[in-house]
Amino acid sequence: MELLRFATAGSVDDGKSTLIGRLLFDSKAIFEDQMEAVEQASLRRGEVTNLALLVDGLRAEREQGITIDVAYRYFATPARSFVIADTPGHVQYTRNMVTGASTADLALILIDARKGIVEQSRRHAFLASLLRVPHLVVCVNKMDLVGYDQDVFNAIVEEFRAFAIRLEVSDLSFVPVSALVGDNVVHRSAAMPWYEGSSLLHHLETVHIASDRNLIDVRFPVQYVIRPHRAEHHDYRGYAGQVAGGVLKAGDEVVVLPSGWPSTVAAIETFDGPVAEAFAPMSVTVRLADDLDVGRGDLICRPHNRPHVGQDIEAMVCWMADGALKVGGRYAVHHTTRTARAVVKDLIYRLDVNTLHRDESATDLGLNEIGRVRLRTTVPLFYDEYRRNRTMGSFILVDEATHATVAAGMMLDPSHGG
Amino acid sequence: MTDTRTKPPPPGAYQLTQLRALESEAVHIFREVAATFEHPVLLFSGGKDSVVMLHVARKAFWPAPLPFAVMHIDTGHNFPEVIEFRDRTVEELGVRLVVASVQASIDAGRVAERPGVSRNRLQTTTLLDAIAEHRFDAVFGGARRDEEKARAKERVFSFRDEFGQWDPKNQRPELWSLYNGRHQPGEHIRVFPLSNWTELDIWRYVAGEEIDLPPLYYAHRRQVVRRDNMLMSLCEWIQPAEGEEVLEALVRYRTVGDATCTAAVESAATTADAVIVEVAATRITERGATRADDRFSEAAMEDRKKEGYF
């Protein structure tokens, strides 16, 4: 069975919580005691059963009727297991959606059929494309309130497609649904015979995700060195880590960065025995044929397929802290298993997430703003363009005084910009 | 810059199963902590989540021994089978066990016990005192996000201030698999490697890996009383109140915690595979069915977590 991680974006008004509630309820992932608790809580508030209460876990959220933070929900069908990163639409929407989308295979965007595409829909689609979520599903919701009209649906599809051309979205699908009634959520709806696609759940169960990972460029960031210091493993020295790209095979010729020393993969080991090959996201231990000085933060790759190596990094960053990013600011940077310090050399432009307008006169990035920056790091980073490999092309910036995570970064190709 | 192997593999190849993907994520988390913290410790109660967590931790560092100790917060109200299991497990693995005792906290006057109230909440003080005493900077817990709605908002690396408090409204954003474990001396990070596992995943993993659990996770006959619609096992601390009928029932435990606030469920499942069938069909959450402590209020868990609870 496979695992599919998807992010949902939107506000209660779009019917997002109802849609999630419907998916969970119809797939039997909501338990009776949870449902009972929600019904009782709704009664106390004098509301009809409010499925948003299932998702809004914190006291402040329930009191204020808003979602503050990303919540993770789980359900499974016989075909797949699902992790939903449910990201709120109200407060801190950019920060939360970027967080939820960073690990998602698929992003689900809700559009109210009565209102059509609004600013928020464009923003969500842009953030999903910025974070390189491989699959985008647009649910046109509340179809029951527009008389299940095919023309309404088609007009939204057409307008969205025209807008999405400006983004890089590799797989875009549209499903007309009514989350409240359940049309096309779990089962195909008889009310919309003109719709020939699959139900939302069927789409989630069958969308092809196996080829989303990079299986070409071998990347193994060394995370931890295993040295047992025990009699039976006296000379054992294994490099533990999680494969970040490609298919690494026993017997492969490799080089270790930054030293550039060549070696051969002697074995790829796990607790359950050696494996002939390893691919992302497997956690394994690699042993090399030669005795080299290798430690955390080094990278094992193939001699003729190396990542970029550099201290001058261009990246799109999403700023997540109250104090603004400024040129000259210094931060700690966490990239794969490597840590360095970085200084912001240049803010190239600030991007308006609603219009995609680039403001080249910007001098800082405030909370929830996105821009393109140039960084200089204290040591070289080994990286790939984010669009080619999300693990090798992502980093976070950490404030060295408060230790807060202040930015998420997506690296660009140094050779041809972007 | 081209590799000789540039052809994409056939569709469907190189795909991990869901359980292997979860295991790999947890192994990555263990190694990240071992590489970047000074004094990690793993909370081990003998409950199924902590047993699975310990199993995955062993895998992460094999063939080296675990690079950290395990710690049990002992309420003193234990199921004897669980303590026996705990001691046997640490003996077999050769890991160091730290026991922090709630009774000792009571005796030292750090906390006051209230008659008729479980010691569950008192554990927080004992836990935080032990973390300070041993200077633990990373504490692995077996909590899962599917357990409870406040936990659904929890980070994998969850920052605790010098008072051990969790501030749910001000958590560090956590992106990709890049974890931020930075902290000042006196602060610490709770780490939850099984965040993305569900109860069913735990049981499927127990079955697939043939992991040994304390016997009370499987159906057995036991004397119980029905209290507040939950089956409480008779023991030193639970005696039938007036009007309560003692029943002999075929039961198992879905969670194992303090004996005074953990209830059994009726079950005939004697193997992990049989438990999977039951769990897949159940319509009640494990905490709702078996934890008296989470039924106080809508926010019982959130309140305890803010104080520094597991």
XYZ file of C-alpha atoms in Angstrom:
728
model
C 0.000 0.000 0.000
C 1.250 3.498 -0.870
C 1.186 6.707 1.124
C -0.171 9.895 -0.466
C 0.369 13.215 1.298
C -1.899 16.032 0.232
C -2.436 19.605 1.320
C -5.777 21.338 1.365
C -6.065 25.069 1.227
C -8.985 27.341 1.753
C -11.279 28.725 4.388
C -14.370 27.440 6.090
C -16.441 29.483 3.665
C -15.256 27.387 0.742
C -16.584 24.297 2.444
C -13.088 22.925 3.010
C -13.772 21.527 6.453
C -17.012 20.036 5.192
C -15.121 18.405 2.342
C -12.487 16.970 4.670
C -15.188 15.896 7.086
C -16.981 14.189 4.195
C -13.819 12.370 3.068
C -13.052 11.240 6.606
C -16.634 10.334 7.432
C -17.368 8.439 4.232
C -14.061 6.572 4.471
C -14.893 5.744 8.096
C -11.905 7.629 9.504
C -14.044 9.660 11.890
C -14.836 7.678 14.964
C -18.137 7.691 16.747
C -16.766 9.269 19.903
C -15.164 12.063 17.861
C -18.434 12.639 16.033
C -20.351 12.607 19.315
C -17.931 15.129 20.823
C -18.375 17.391 17.793
C -22.149 17.090 17.946
C -22.172 17.957 21.651
C -19.803 20.872 21.185
C -21.905 22.158 18.280
C -25.063 21.881 20.386
C -23.461 23.875 23.194
C -22.714 26.603 20.689
C -26.199 26.384 19.270
C -24.914 25.371 15.845
C -25.752 22.565 13.504
C -23.073 19.859 13.557
C -19.933 21.738 12.650
C -17.374 19.441 11.057
C -14.734 22.160 11.371
C -14.570 21.313 15.085
C -13.027 17.978 14.137
C -10.121 19.739 12.537
C -9.693 22.721 14.820
C -7.811 21.125 17.683
C -6.729 24.038 19.836
C -8.861 25.839 22.385
C -8.133 29.237 20.839
C -9.172 27.920 17.441
C -12.500 26.691 18.688
C -13.102 29.854 20.663
C -12.278 32.160 17.784
C -13.782 29.906 15.121
C -10.604 30.078 13.065
C -7.848 27.650 12.206
C -4.479 28.850 13.454
C -2.089 26.163 12.467
C -1.513 23.301 10.065
C -3.318 20.190 11.299
C -2.497 16.709 10.123
C -5.306 14.224 9.556
C -5.092 10.579 8.590
C -7.329 8.185 6.739
C -6.940 5.075 4.661
C -8.871 3.184 2.042
C -8.016 -0.311 0.820
C -6.061 1.355 -2.008
C -3.945 3.951 -0.197
C -3.110 5.641 3.079
C -3.510 9.392 3.185
C -1.986 12.178 5.245
C -3.862 15.466 4.922
C -2.015 18.649 5.800
C -4.958 20.922 6.423
C -3.785 24.507 6.078
C -5.925 27.398 7.222
C -6.997 30.173 4.910
C -7.354 32.998 7.436
C -4.301 33.805 9.513
C -0.731 33.243 8.357
C -2.059 31.608 5.213
C 1.188 31.796 3.262
C 3.374 30.427 6.017
C 0.942 27.599 6.721
C 0.276 26.679 3.131
C 3.997 26.673 2.332
C 4.565 24.393 5.316
C 1.779 21.996 4.332
C 2.741 21.998 0.656
C 6.428 21.334 1.328
C 5.832 17.625 1.867
C 2.709 17.202 -0.266
C 2.376 15.000 -3.332
C -0.839 16.752 -4.238
C -2.572 20.023 -3.476
C -6.325 20.353 -3.326
C -7.823 23.760 -4.013
C -11.449 24.572 -3.383
C -13.450 27.008 -5.437
C -17.006 28.023 -4.605
C -19.012 27.462 -7.814
C -21.148 30.516 -7.069
C -18.194 32.855 -6.670
C -15.824 31.407 -9.249
C -12.092 32.048 -9.108
C -11.160 34.593 -6.468
C -7.858 36.089 -5.377
C -7.372 33.314 -2.834
C -7.698 30.598 -5.508
C -4.892 32.174 -7.539
C -2.732 32.528 -4.451
C -3.181 28.882 -3.528
C -2.397 27.711 -7.034
C 0.704 29.875 -7.126
C 1.992 28.604 -3.764
C 1.400 24.988 -4.819
C 3.421 25.596 -7.979
C 6.159 27.486 -6.101
C 6.531 24.528 -3.721
C 6.507 22.158 -6.744
C 3.616 20.082 -5.531
C 3.460 17.625 -8.443
C -0.334 17.302 -8.702
C -3.014 19.945 -8.408
C -6.711 19.140 -8.032
C -9.274 21.907 -8.227
C -12.580 21.024 -6.579
C -15.391 23.232 -7.794
C -17.613 22.993 -4.741
C -21.265 23.801 -4.002
C -22.366 22.572 -7.433
C -25.756 21.847 -5.845
C -26.224 25.596 -5.374
C -25.745 26.331 -9.097
C -28.150 23.630 -10.250
C -25.295 21.295 -11.226
C -24.812 23.501 -14.255
C -22.134 22.210 -16.625
C -21.565 25.676 -18.087
C -20.664 27.099 -14.679
C -18.118 24.332 -14.172
C -16.665 24.675 -17.678
C -16.267 28.425 -17.358
C -14.286 28.012 -14.113
C -12.134 25.284 -15.671
C -11.367 27.458 -18.667
C -10.490 30.511 -16.606
C -8.314 28.498 -14.228
C -6.432 26.817 -17.075
C -5.714 30.175 -18.666
C -4.283 31.423 -15.380
C -2.340 28.206 -14.659
C -0.397 28.531 -17.922
C 1.602 31.259 -16.166
C 2.503 28.770 -13.431
C 4.373 25.535 -13.806
C 1.799 22.918 -12.963
C 2.535 19.517 -14.424
C -0.735 17.779 -13.603
C -3.972 19.701 -13.237
C -7.414 18.127 -12.689
C -10.888 19.484 -11.997
C -13.725 17.800 -10.122
C -17.236 19.286 -9.712
C -18.420 18.412 -6.194
C -20.899 19.160 -3.498
C -19.149 18.422 -0.213
C -22.363 18.975 1.728
C -24.404 16.461 -0.259
C -21.476 14.236 -1.149
C -21.652 14.531 -4.944
C -18.448 13.251 -6.599
C -16.559 13.186 -3.296
C -16.456 9.461 -2.630
C -18.965 8.290 -5.230
C -19.752 9.502 -8.726
C -22.820 11.697 -8.709
C -25.980 10.967 -10.663
C -26.745 14.683 -10.551
C -23.922 15.498 -12.971
C -24.101 12.932 -15.776
C -22.152 15.338 -18.008
C -19.055 14.885 -15.832
C -17.082 11.917 -17.084
C -14.098 12.025 -14.731
C -13.625 10.165 -11.479
C -14.786 11.074 -7.997
C -12.335 13.020 -5.845
C -11.500 10.006 -3.676
C -10.998 7.775 -6.704
C -8.644 10.370 -8.141
C -6.695 10.508 -4.855
C -6.490 6.727 -4.825
C -5.208 6.389 -8.367
C -3.158 9.486 -9.245
C 0.268 8.257 -10.346
C 2.875 9.430 -7.842
C 5.612 6.830 -8.306
C 7.504 8.864 -10.902
C 7.377 12.157 -8.988
C 10.665 11.476 -7.241
C 14.031 12.044 -8.829
C 15.372 8.553 -9.624
C 18.184 9.753 -11.858
C 20.610 11.939 -9.892
C 22.213 9.892 -7.111
C 22.380 12.028 -3.951
C 23.239 10.660 -0.513
C 23.768 13.317 2.176
C 25.718 11.750 5.034
C 23.666 12.190 8.176
C 25.481 10.237 10.870
C 28.548 8.009 11.070
C 27.947 4.596 12.618
C 30.983 3.205 14.455
C 29.966 0.436 16.853
C 33.250 0.186 18.835
C 32.389 -3.435 19.519
C 34.642 -6.452 19.172
C 32.538 -8.116 16.467
C 32.362 -4.907 14.401
C 35.766 -3.556 15.238
C 36.573 -1.811 11.957
C 32.996 -1.084 10.968
C 32.420 2.417 9.643
C 29.038 3.067 8.017
C 27.565 6.280 6.645
C 23.943 6.544 7.654
C 21.497 8.717 5.754
C 18.335 9.004 3.746
C 18.667 8.786 -0.037
C 17.741 12.190 -1.490
C 17.767 11.226 -5.168
C 18.619 8.615 -7.752
C 19.144 4.892 -7.308
C 22.344 4.049 -5.450
C 23.668 0.537 -6.090
C 26.212 -1.657 -4.366
C 29.338 -1.626 -6.530
C 28.713 1.920 -7.820
C 31.692 4.176 -8.325
C 31.098 7.299 -6.271
C 32.797 10.479 -5.109
C 32.482 12.153 -1.742
C 31.992 15.924 -1.619
C 33.569 18.247 -0.653
C 36.842 16.273 -0.734
C 36.214 14.832 -4.195
C 37.815 11.528 -3.221
C 36.639 8.604 -5.342
C 35.541 5.290 -3.899
C 33.185 2.380 -4.513
C 30.028 1.425 -2.648
C 31.066 -1.749 -0.806
C 27.624 -2.407 0.622
C 24.268 -0.788 1.349
C 23.094 -2.071 4.698
C 20.010 -2.024 6.851
C 19.039 -3.735 10.110
C 17.062 -6.212 7.986
C 20.071 -7.101 5.839
C 21.975 -5.690 2.870
C 20.091 -4.292 -0.126
C 21.328 -4.201 -3.719
C 20.008 -0.699 -4.343
C 18.543 2.212 -2.470
C 16.303 5.064 -3.597
C 14.503 8.005 -2.010
C 13.245 8.120 0.709
C 15.009 4.991 2.017
C 17.103 5.349 5.179
C 20.152 3.111 4.814
C 23.802 2.803 5.802
C 26.424 2.994 3.059
C 29.851 1.451 3.418
C 32.661 2.511 1.113
C 35.537 0.345 -0.106
C 38.124 2.926 0.920
C 38.996 4.405 4.263
C 38.100 8.065 3.752
C 37.463 10.934 6.098
C 33.698 11.320 5.699
C 31.304 12.977 8.132
C 27.894 14.559 8.564
C 27.201 17.171 5.930
C 29.272 15.437 3.242
C 27.559 14.163 0.107
C 28.018 10.908 -1.786
C 27.194 11.085 -5.514
C 28.271 9.637 -8.863
C 31.480 10.993 -10.459
C 29.740 12.160 -13.642
C 26.554 13.469 -12.080
C 27.341 15.991 -9.371
C 25.176 18.664 -7.792
C 26.000 22.359 -7.892
C 28.693 23.308 -5.392
C 28.717 26.889 -4.258
C 28.593 29.609 -1.659
C 26.575 32.072 -3.734
C 23.003 30.842 -3.714
C 19.979 32.253 -5.502
C 16.641 31.236 -4.107
C 12.982 32.072 -3.711
C 12.292 32.525 -0.012
C 9.104 32.714 1.957
C 9.604 34.904 5.035
C 7.934 33.556 8.172
C 8.929 35.867 11.004
C 7.621 39.155 12.392
C 10.874 41.069 11.931
C 11.582 41.626 8.228
C 14.292 40.068 6.095
C 16.794 42.736 5.193
C 19.819 42.869 2.957
C 22.848 42.281 5.175
C 20.911 40.049 7.591
C 22.796 37.012 8.903
C 21.164 33.665 9.619
C 21.957 30.007 10.119
C 21.069 27.912 7.085
C 20.002 24.250 7.302
C 20.321 22.444 3.968
C 20.071 18.612 3.782
C 22.384 17.510 6.603
C 24.632 20.526 6.220
C 24.557 23.627 8.379
C 26.230 26.927 7.592
C 25.830 30.630 8.181
C 24.494 32.872 5.490
C 24.313 36.572 4.786
C 21.649 38.104 2.536
C 23.624 39.838 -0.228
C 20.730 41.028 -2.332
C 16.951 41.117 -2.516
C 16.327 40.858 -6.257
C 12.577 41.326 -6.122
C 9.517 40.867 -3.943
C 6.709 38.895 -5.536
C 3.047 39.782 -5.143
C 1.442 36.380 -4.602
C -1.880 37.600 -5.941
C -0.777 39.310 -9.162
C 2.675 37.680 -9.607
C 4.031 41.219 -10.054
C 7.763 41.534 -9.282
C 8.683 44.591 -7.252
C 12.372 45.180 -7.896
C 12.469 48.280 -5.729
C 11.629 46.296 -2.565
C 14.150 46.599 0.257
C 12.782 44.045 2.686
C 10.459 41.040 3.005
C 7.823 41.089 5.725
C 5.919 38.270 7.354
C 4.336 35.957 4.751
C 6.037 37.711 1.834
C 7.918 35.933 -0.917
C 10.919 37.146 -2.811
C 14.010 36.216 -4.710
C 17.296 36.619 -2.837
C 20.998 36.059 -3.235
C 22.813 34.523 -0.257
C 26.477 34.034 0.512
C 27.234 31.052 2.751
C 30.257 30.427 4.980
C 30.909 27.021 3.420
C 29.907 25.583 0.035
C 26.516 23.872 -0.207
C 25.935 20.884 -2.513
C 22.533 21.441 -4.076
C 20.250 20.921 -7.034
C 17.658 23.250 -8.370
C 14.486 22.863 -6.247
C 12.393 22.060 -9.315
C 14.682 19.111 -10.054
C 14.879 17.737 -6.512
C 12.832 19.107 -3.614
C 15.120 17.596 -0.953
C 18.366 18.791 -2.524
C 16.994 22.227 -3.363
C 15.327 23.292 -0.114
C 16.642 25.022 2.986
C 15.450 26.866 6.072
C 16.901 29.985 7.647
C 17.117 30.114 11.435
C 17.544 33.250 13.539
C 20.733 32.717 15.526
C 19.511 34.740 18.498
C 15.941 33.470 18.932
C 16.462 30.094 17.218
C 13.181 30.605 15.389
C 12.746 29.228 11.872
C 12.371 32.455 9.891
C 12.341 31.415 6.218
C 11.846 28.583 3.778
C 14.016 28.652 0.680
C 13.829 27.038 -2.746
C 17.080 27.086 -4.675
C 17.456 28.181 -8.285
C 19.860 27.020 -10.930
C 22.921 29.295 -10.787
C 23.629 28.955 -14.514
C 20.465 30.285 -16.129
C 18.592 32.029 -13.367
C 14.910 31.517 -13.715
C 27.265 16.091 -16.182
C 25.311 13.028 -17.344
C 25.118 9.728 -15.592
C 25.220 6.559 -17.616
C 21.839 5.658 -16.113
C 19.575 8.367 -17.431
C 16.605 6.251 -18.426
C 13.713 6.570 -16.055
C 12.731 3.319 -14.366
C 9.506 1.544 -15.284
C 6.362 2.867 -13.588
C 5.706 1.326 -10.210
C 9.337 0.470 -9.573
C 11.210 1.966 -6.655
C 8.133 2.671 -4.566
C 8.249 2.067 -0.819
C 5.227 0.615 0.915
C 3.483 2.970 3.305
C 4.926 1.225 6.392
C 8.466 1.295 5.009
C 8.062 4.989 4.194
C 6.944 5.696 7.782
C 9.788 3.595 9.176
C 12.333 5.374 7.004
C 11.026 8.766 8.127
C 11.350 7.706 11.791
C 14.882 6.348 11.269
C 15.850 9.673 9.696
C 14.471 11.524 12.745
C 16.400 9.322 15.218
C 19.662 9.851 13.358
C 19.079 13.589 13.076
C 18.747 13.825 16.863
C 21.726 11.565 17.576
C 23.866 13.718 15.270
C 22.857 17.117 16.640
C 22.001 16.758 20.368
C 24.211 16.115 23.406
C 21.927 14.122 25.731
C 18.882 12.534 24.090
C 16.656 10.101 25.955
C 13.799 7.885 24.803
C 10.624 7.652 26.892
C 9.848 3.971 27.338
C 6.806 2.811 29.261
C 6.369 -0.668 27.819
C 3.302 0.630 25.956
C 3.007 -0.396 22.310
C 3.989 2.967 20.827
C 7.142 3.164 22.915
C 7.974 -0.465 22.062
C 7.640 0.274 18.342
C 9.668 3.466 18.796
C 12.462 1.545 20.500
C 12.384 -1.093 17.753
C 12.815 1.544 15.037
C 15.559 3.262 17.081
C 17.544 0.027 17.173
C 17.254 -0.205 13.403
C 18.502 3.369 13.005
C 21.842 2.718 14.699
C 22.487 -0.952 13.952
C 25.060 -2.499 14.279
C 25.984 0.052 16.925
C 24.103 0.040 20.234
C 21.545 2.768 20.973
C 23.455 6.012 21.547
C 21.072 7.101 24.311
C 19.312 5.850 27.447
C 15.629 5.095 27.890
C 13.518 6.598 30.668
C 10.338 5.401 32.352
C 8.127 7.858 34.232
C 6.798 5.469 36.822
C 3.471 6.444 38.423
C 3.807 3.552 40.858
C 0.428 2.301 39.632
C 1.692 -0.248 37.179
C 0.488 -3.387 35.560
C 3.052 -5.976 36.786
C 3.218 -7.589 33.311
C 4.324 -4.280 31.854
C 7.123 -3.713 34.379
C 8.358 -7.242 33.794
C 8.288 -6.617 30.039
C 10.124 -3.288 30.474
C 12.920 -4.852 32.506
C 13.310 -7.822 30.162
C 13.458 -5.546 27.101
C 16.159 -3.212 28.419
C 18.149 -6.216 29.640
C 17.996 -7.872 26.206
C 18.968 -4.697 24.370
C 21.640 -3.717 26.858
C 20.350 -0.160 27.120
C 20.500 2.019 30.212
C 17.153 2.519 31.970
C 16.431 5.648 33.988
C 13.347 5.350 36.201
C 11.825 8.614 37.407
C 9.273 7.964 40.114
C 6.079 9.907 40.747
C 6.037 8.410 44.258
C 9.443 9.997 44.883
C 8.066 13.364 43.682
C 5.147 12.968 46.107
C 7.465 11.982 48.950
C 9.706 14.965 48.241
C 6.701 17.272 48.363
C 7.124 18.326 44.710
C 3.524 17.342 43.967
C 0.483 16.581 46.071
C -1.679 13.587 45.395
C -5.424 14.093 45.515
C -7.503 11.132 46.687
C -9.542 9.517 43.932
C -7.631 11.337 41.164
C -5.173 9.461 38.969
C -1.492 10.238 39.101
C -1.463 10.848 35.373
C -1.159 14.626 35.561
C 1.465 14.423 38.326
C 3.800 12.721 35.856
C 4.517 16.084 34.255
C 6.458 17.352 37.275
C 8.387 14.106 37.599
C 9.194 14.161 33.886
C 10.371 17.789 33.890
C 12.438 17.280 37.057
C 14.123 14.242 35.499
C 14.841 16.132 32.277
C 16.486 18.907 34.296
C 18.385 16.555 36.591
C 19.877 14.507 33.750
C 20.267 17.542 31.455
C 18.383 15.794 28.673
C 18.137 18.092 25.656
C 16.055 15.874 23.361
C 13.281 13.623 24.633
C 11.771 11.062 22.250
C 8.067 10.402 22.783
C 5.799 7.899 21.071
C 2.849 10.270 20.627
C 1.008 10.128 17.305
C -0.928 12.922 15.633
C -3.940 10.689 15.009
C -4.429 10.120 18.752
C -5.975 13.386 19.725
C -6.848 16.764 18.212
C -4.250 18.825 20.082
C -1.610 16.319 19.043
C -2.672 16.760 15.413
C -1.030 20.191 15.635
C 2.206 18.970 17.196
C 5.540 19.315 15.391
C 7.986 16.411 14.983
C 10.589 18.582 16.762
C 8.550 20.344 19.414
C 10.229 23.148 21.334
C 9.820 23.363 25.133
C 10.870 26.433 27.098
C 12.812 26.371 30.368
C 9.563 25.543 32.195
C 8.903 22.637 29.856
C 5.903 24.442 28.392
C 4.466 23.934 24.912
C 3.148 27.055 23.193
C 0.825 25.714 20.504
C 0.118 29.149 19.012
C 3.751 29.942 18.497
C 5.326 26.810 17.031
C 8.244 26.819 14.634
C 7.177 26.119 11.074
C 8.418 22.675 10.059
C 9.098 22.197 6.357
C 10.275 19.292 4.203
C 12.355 17.028 6.448
C 14.460 19.923 7.749
C 14.122 19.975 11.523
C 15.133 22.866 13.753
C 16.356 21.555 17.106
C 18.136 24.715 18.229
C 17.572 25.718 21.848
C 19.218 27.466 24.800
C 20.592 25.567 27.796
C 17.676 24.586 30.049
C 15.239 24.406 27.142
C 14.641 21.129 25.365
C 13.037 19.551 22.327
C 10.412 16.822 22.406
C 10.815 14.604 19.371
C 8.004 12.463 17.992
C 9.323 9.982 15.397
C 5.938 8.248 15.051
C 3.984 11.481 14.403
C 2.548 10.257 11.114
C 1.668 6.710 12.203
C -1.905 5.691 13.011
C -3.045 3.069 15.500
C -3.574 0.692 12.587
C -0.054 1.370 11.248
C 1.379 0.509 14.679
C -0.451 -2.813 14.718
C 0.439 -3.669 11.122
C 4.059 -2.936 11.935
C 3.924 -5.029 15.131
C 2.512 -7.929 13.089
C 4.919 -7.532 10.173
C 8.028 -7.140 12.322
C 6.873 -9.737 14.876
C 7.463 -7.291 17.730
C 6.932 -8.625 21.231
C 4.415 -6.673 23.356
C 3.270 -7.019 26.975
C 0.629 -9.786 27.136
C -2.210 -7.476 28.186
C -2.417 -6.115 24.627
C -3.989 -9.461 23.665
C -7.259 -10.989 24.803
C -7.204 -12.537 28.259
C -9.654 -13.139 31.093
C -9.629 -10.528 33.813
C -11.794 -9.292 36.669
C -13.161 -5.861 35.879
C -15.772 -3.350 36.974
C -17.773 -1.192 34.581
C -17.169 2.409 35.612
C -18.271 5.467 33.629
C -18.939 3.039 30.774
C -15.322 1.829 30.765
C -13.946 -1.531 31.903
C -11.468 -0.964 34.738
C -9.312 -3.856 35.864
C -9.359 -4.774 39.535
C -6.025 -4.256 41.224
C -4.522 -2.795 44.367
C -5.839 0.674 43.470
C -9.131 -0.185 41.782
C -11.666 -1.876 44.032
C -15.362 -2.250 43.339
C -17.346 0.671 44.721
C -20.699 0.115 46.313
C -23.188 -1.129 43.785
C -20.493 -2.024 41.240
C -20.578 -5.568 40.007
C -17.344 -7.474 39.464
C -17.366 -9.105 36.045
C -15.009 -11.623 34.580
C -14.518 -10.566 30.980
C -12.413 -11.462 27.975
C -10.549 -8.212 27.374
C -7.471 -6.590 25.958
C -5.908 -3.154 26.326
C -5.713 -0.707 23.429
C -3.433 1.615 25.392
C -1.371 0.916 28.484
C -0.744 3.677 30.967
C -1.351 4.299 34.632
C -3.454 1.383 35.899
C -5.916 3.699 37.599
C -6.968 5.549 34.466
C -6.508 3.029 31.653
C -9.438 0.845 30.713
C -9.745 -2.444 28.862
C -11.986 -3.255 25.911
C -13.847 -6.484 25.347
C -11.996 -8.480 22.737
C -11.250 -11.993 21.579
C -8.136 -10.979 19.639
C -5.188 -13.078 20.755
C -2.744 -12.182 17.965
C -1.584 -8.976 16.279
C -3.371 -10.016 13.085
C -6.636 -10.455 14.983
C -6.141 -7.052 16.628
C -5.691 -5.490 13.163
C -9.070 -6.846 12.091
C -10.632 -5.333 15.220
C -8.896 -1.985 14.915
C -9.843 -1.705 11.246
C -13.488 -2.227 12.157
C -13.634 -0.141 15.330
C -15.638 3.065 15.458
C -14.209 4.497 18.698
C -10.778 6.143 19.072
C -8.335 4.426 21.391
C -8.165 7.366 23.787
C -11.930 7.777 23.820
C -12.405 4.108 24.606
C -9.762 3.693 27.243
C -8.487 6.915 28.746
C -10.416 8.423 31.599
C -7.952 11.311 31.614
C -8.934 12.641 28.172
C -12.627 12.797 28.853
C -12.555 15.743 31.257
C -12.954 18.455 28.675
C -12.566 19.270 25.023
C -9.087 20.552 25.755
C -7.861 18.097 28.450
C -4.874 16.991 26.395
C -4.000 20.486 25.189
C -3.946 21.766 28.776
C -1.719 18.944 29.977
C 0.601 19.306 26.996
C 1.046 23.037 27.594
C 2.280 22.203 31.106
C 4.890 19.852 29.680
C 3.092 16.508 29.553
C 4.196 13.820 27.063
